[in-house]
PDB file of C-alpha atoms in Angstrom:
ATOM      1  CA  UNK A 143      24.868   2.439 -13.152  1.00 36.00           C
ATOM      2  CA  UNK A 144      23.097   4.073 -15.962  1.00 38.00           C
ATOM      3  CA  UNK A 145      24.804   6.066 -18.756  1.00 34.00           C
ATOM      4  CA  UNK A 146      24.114   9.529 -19.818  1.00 35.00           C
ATOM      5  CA  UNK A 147      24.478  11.534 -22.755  1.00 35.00           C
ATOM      6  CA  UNK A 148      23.211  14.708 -24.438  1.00 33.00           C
ATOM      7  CA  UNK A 149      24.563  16.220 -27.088  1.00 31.00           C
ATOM      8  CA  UNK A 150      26.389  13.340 -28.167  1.00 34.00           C
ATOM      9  CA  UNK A 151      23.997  11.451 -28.895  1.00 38.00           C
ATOM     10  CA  UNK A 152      21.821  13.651 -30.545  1.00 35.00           C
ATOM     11  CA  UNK A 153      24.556  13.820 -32.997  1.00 32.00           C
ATOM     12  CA  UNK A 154      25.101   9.491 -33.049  1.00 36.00           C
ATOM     13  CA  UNK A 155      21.580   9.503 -34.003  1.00 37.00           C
ATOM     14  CA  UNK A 156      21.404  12.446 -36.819  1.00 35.00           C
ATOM     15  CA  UNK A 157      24.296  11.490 -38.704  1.00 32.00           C
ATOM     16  CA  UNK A 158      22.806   8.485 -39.058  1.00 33.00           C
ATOM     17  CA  UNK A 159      19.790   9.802 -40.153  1.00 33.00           C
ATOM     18  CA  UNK A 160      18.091   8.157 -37.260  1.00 36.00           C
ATOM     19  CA  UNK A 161      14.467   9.174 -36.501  1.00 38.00           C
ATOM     20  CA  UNK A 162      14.566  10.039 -33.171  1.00 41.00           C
ATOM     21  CA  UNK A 163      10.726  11.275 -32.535  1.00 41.00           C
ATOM     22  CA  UNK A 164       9.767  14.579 -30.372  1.00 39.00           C
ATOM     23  CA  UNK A 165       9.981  14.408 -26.866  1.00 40.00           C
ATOM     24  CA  UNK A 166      12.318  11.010 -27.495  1.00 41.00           C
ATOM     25  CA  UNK A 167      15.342  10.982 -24.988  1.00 40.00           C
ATOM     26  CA  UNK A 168      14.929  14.146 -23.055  1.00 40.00           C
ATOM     27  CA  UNK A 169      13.721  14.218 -19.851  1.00 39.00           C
ATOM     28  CA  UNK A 170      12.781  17.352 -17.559  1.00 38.00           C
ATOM     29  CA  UNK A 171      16.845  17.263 -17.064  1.00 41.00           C
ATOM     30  CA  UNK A 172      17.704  17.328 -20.374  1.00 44.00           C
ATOM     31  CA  UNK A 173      19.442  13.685 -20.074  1.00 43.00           C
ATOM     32  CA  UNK A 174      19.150  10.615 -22.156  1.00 45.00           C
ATOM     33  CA  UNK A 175      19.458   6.905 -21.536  1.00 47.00           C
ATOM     34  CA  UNK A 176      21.425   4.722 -24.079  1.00 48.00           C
ATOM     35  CA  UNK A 177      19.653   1.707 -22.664  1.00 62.00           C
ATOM     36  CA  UNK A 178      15.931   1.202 -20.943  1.00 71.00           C
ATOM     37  CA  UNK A 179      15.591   0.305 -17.552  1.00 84.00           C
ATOM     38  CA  UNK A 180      15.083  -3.751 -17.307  1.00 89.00           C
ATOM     39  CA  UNK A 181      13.890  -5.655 -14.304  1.00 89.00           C
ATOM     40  CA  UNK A 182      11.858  -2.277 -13.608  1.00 92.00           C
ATOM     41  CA  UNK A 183       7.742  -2.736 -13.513  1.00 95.00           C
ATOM     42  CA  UNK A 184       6.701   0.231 -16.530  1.00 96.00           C
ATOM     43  CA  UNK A 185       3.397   1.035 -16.147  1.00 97.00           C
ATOM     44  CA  UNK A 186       1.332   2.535 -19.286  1.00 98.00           C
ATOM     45  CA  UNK A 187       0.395   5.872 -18.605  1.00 97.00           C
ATOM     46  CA  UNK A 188       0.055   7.763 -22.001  1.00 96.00           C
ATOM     47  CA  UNK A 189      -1.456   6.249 -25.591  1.00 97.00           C
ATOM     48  CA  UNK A 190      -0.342   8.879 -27.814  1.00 96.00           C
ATOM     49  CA  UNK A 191      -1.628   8.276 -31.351  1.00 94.00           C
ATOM     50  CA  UNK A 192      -1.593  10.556 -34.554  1.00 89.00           C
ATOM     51  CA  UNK A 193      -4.197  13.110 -34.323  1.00 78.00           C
ATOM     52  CA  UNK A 194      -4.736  13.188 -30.264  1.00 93.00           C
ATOM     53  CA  UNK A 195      -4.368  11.166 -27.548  1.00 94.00           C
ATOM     54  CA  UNK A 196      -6.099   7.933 -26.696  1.00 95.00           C
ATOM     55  CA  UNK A 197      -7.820   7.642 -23.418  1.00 95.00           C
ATOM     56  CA  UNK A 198      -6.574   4.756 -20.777  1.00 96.00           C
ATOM     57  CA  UNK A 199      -9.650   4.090 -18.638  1.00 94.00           C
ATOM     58  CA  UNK A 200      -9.150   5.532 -15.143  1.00 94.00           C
ATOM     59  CA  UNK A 201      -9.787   2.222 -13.473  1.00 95.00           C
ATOM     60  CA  UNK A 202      -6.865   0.308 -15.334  1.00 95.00           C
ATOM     61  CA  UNK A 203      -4.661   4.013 -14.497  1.00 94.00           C
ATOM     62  CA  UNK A 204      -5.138   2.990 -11.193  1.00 95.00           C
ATOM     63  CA  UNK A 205      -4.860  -0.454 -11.479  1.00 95.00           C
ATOM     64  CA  UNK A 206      -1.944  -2.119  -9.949  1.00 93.00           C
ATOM     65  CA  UNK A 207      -1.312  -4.812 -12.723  1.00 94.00           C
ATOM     66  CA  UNK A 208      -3.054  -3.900 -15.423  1.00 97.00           C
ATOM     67  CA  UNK A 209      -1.087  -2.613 -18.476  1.00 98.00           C
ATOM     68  CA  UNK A 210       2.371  -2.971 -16.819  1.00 98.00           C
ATOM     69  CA  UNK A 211       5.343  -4.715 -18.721  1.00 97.00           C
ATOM     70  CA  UNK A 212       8.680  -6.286 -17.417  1.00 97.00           C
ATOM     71  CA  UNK A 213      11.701  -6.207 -19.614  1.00 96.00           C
ATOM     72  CA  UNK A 214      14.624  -8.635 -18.286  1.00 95.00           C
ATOM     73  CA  UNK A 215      17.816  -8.856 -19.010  1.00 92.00           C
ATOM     74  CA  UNK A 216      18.033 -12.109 -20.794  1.00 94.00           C
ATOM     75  CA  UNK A 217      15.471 -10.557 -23.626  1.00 94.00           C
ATOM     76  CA  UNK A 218      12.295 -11.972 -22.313  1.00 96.00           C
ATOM     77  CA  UNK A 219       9.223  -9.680 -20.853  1.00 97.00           C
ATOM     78  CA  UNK A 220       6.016 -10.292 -19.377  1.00 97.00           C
ATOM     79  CA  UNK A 221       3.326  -7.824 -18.353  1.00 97.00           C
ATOM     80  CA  UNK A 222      -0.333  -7.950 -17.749  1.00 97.00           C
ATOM     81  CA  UNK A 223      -3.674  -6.017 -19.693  1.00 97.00           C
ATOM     82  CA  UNK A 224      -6.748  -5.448 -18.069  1.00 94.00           C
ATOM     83  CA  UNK A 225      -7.403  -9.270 -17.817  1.00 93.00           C
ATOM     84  CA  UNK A 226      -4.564 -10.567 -19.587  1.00 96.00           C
ATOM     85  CA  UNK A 227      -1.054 -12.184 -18.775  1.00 98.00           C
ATOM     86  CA  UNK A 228       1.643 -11.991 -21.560  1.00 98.00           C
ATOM     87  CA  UNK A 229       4.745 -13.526 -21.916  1.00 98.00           C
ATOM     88  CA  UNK A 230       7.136 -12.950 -25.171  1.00 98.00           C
ATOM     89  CA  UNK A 231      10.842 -12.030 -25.882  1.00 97.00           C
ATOM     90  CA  UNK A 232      12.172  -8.710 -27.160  1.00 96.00           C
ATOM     91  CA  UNK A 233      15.639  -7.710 -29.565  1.00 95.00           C
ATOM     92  CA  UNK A 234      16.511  -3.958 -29.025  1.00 92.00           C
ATOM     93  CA  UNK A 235      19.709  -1.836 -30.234  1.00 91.00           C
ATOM     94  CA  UNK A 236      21.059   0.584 -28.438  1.00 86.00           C
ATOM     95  CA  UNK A 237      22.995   2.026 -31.155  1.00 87.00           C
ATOM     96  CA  UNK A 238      19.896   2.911 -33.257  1.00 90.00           C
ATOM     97  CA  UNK A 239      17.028   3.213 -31.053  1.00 91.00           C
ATOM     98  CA  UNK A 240      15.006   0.076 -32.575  1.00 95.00           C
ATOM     99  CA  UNK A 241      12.805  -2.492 -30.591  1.00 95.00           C
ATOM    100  CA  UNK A 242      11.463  -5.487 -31.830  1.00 96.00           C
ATOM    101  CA  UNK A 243       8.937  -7.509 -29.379  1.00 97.00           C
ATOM    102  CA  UNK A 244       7.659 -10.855 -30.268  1.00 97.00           C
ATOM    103  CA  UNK A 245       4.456 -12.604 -27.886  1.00 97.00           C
ATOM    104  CA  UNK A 246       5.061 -16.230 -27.270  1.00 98.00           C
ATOM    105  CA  UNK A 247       2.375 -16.642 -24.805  1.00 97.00           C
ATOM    106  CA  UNK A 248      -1.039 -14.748 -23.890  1.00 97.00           C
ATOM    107  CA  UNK A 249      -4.006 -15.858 -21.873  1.00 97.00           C
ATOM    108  CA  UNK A 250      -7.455 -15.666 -23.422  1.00 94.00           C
ATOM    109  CA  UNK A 251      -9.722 -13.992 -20.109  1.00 94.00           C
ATOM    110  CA  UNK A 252     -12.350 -12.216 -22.229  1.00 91.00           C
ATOM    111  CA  UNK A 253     -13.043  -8.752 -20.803  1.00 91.00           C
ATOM    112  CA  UNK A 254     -16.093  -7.327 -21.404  1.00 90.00           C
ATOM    113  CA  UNK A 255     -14.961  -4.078 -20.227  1.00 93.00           C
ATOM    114  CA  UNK A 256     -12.114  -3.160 -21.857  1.00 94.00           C
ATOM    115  CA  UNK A 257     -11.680  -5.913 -24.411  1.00 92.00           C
ATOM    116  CA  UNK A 258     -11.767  -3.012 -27.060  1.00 94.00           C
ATOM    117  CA  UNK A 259      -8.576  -0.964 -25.699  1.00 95.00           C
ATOM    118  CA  UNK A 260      -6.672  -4.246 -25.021  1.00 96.00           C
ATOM    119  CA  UNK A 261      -6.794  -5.332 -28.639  1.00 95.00           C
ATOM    120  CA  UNK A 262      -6.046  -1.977 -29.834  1.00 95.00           C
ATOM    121  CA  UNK A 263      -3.241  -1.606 -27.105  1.00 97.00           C
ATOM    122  CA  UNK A 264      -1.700  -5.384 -28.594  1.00 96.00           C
ATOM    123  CA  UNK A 265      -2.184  -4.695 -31.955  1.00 96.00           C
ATOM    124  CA  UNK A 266       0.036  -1.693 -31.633  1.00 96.00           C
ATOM    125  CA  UNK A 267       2.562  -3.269 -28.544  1.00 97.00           C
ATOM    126  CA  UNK A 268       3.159  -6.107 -30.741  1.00 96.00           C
ATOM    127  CA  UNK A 269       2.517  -5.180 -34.583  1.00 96.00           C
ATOM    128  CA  UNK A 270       3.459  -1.606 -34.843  1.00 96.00           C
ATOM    129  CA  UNK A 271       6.245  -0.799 -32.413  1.00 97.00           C
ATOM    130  CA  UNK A 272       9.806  -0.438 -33.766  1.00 96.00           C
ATOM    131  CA  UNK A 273      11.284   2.028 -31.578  1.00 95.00           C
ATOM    132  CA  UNK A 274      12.115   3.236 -27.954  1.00 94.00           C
ATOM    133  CA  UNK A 275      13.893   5.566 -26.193  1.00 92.00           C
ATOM    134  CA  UNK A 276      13.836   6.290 -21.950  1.00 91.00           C
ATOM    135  CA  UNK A 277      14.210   9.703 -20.335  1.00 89.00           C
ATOM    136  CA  UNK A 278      13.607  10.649 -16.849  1.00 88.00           C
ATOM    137  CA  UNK A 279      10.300  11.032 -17.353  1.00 90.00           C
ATOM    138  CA  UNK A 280       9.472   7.569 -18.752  1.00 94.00           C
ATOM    139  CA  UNK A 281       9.716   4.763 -21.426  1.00 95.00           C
ATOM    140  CA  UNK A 282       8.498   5.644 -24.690  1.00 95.00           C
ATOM    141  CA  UNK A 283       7.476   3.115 -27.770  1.00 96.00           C
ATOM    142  CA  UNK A 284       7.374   4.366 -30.859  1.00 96.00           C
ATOM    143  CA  UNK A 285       5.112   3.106 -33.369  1.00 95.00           C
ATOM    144  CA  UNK A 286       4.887   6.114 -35.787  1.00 90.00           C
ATOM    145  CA  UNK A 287       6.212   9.144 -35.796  1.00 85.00           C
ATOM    146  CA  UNK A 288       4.007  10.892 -33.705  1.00 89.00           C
ATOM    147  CA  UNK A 289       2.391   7.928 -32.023  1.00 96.00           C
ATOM    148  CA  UNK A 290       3.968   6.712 -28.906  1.00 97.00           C
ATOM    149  CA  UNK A 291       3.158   4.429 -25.446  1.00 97.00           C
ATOM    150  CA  UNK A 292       4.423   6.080 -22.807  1.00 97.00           C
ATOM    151  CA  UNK A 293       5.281   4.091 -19.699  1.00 97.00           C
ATOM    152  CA  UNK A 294       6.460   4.998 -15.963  1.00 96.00           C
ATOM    153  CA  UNK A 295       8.485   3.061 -13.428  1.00 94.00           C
ATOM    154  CA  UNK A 296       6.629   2.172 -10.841  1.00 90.00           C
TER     155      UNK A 296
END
């Protein structure tokens, strides 16, 4: 089962002065999710950074594997890049939003394609993120106020 709030905890999070960015926690129904989704496949679909948005290749859109992360329950994830496996082990609180995601293991497959937007999409996965928040219309990692991954169950 998955718990729901609205109003609620709008109010947990502002009293606490809290940043919860735009768009964080509402879906097209209005609900919010005090949790993410583990043992789910979340696919990137949006690279939302400060000043636009940053384009995901079509062919890794459509791309079974690529750019898809597994969060299970015992803390650990894995996931995949365009060429890349990755293995870590993550810390979250539900109570204030924050994410903390640590990479224990990568493979080194050089892409010559889209070696540039993998080390941009790490740098930021594994450096820069600090919060998340689900809605129904997605995952969302903060790593700036304005600057967000945005991934999909799929």
């Amino acid at each position: 089962t998955i718990t729901i709030v609205s109003l609620c905890q709008y109010y947990f999070h502002s009293t606490r002065n809290f940043f919860l960015p735009p768009r964080a926690g509402t879906g097209a129904g209005g609900r919010f999710f005090l949790f993410f989704q583990t043992n789910l496949n979340w696919k990137l679909v949006k690279f939302e950074e400060t000043g636009g948005e940053i384009t995901i290749p079509k062919e890794l859109v459509e791309a079974a594997k690529a750019y898809v992360i597994q969060f299970k329950d015992d803390g650990s994830f894995d996931g995949y890049t365009s060429a890349n496996e990755i293995k870590g082990s993550y810390t979250s609180n539900m109570a204030t939003g924050k994410i903390e995601l640590k990479l224990e293991q990568q493979t080194q497959v050089a892409d010559i394609l889209y070696g540039d937007f993998e080390k941009i999409y790490l740098d930021n996965l594994f450096k820069r993120v600090y919060s998340y928040s689900q809605s129904d219309d997605g995952l969302y990692l903060y790593f700036n106020k304005n600057s967000y991954l945005k991934y999909q169950a799929k």
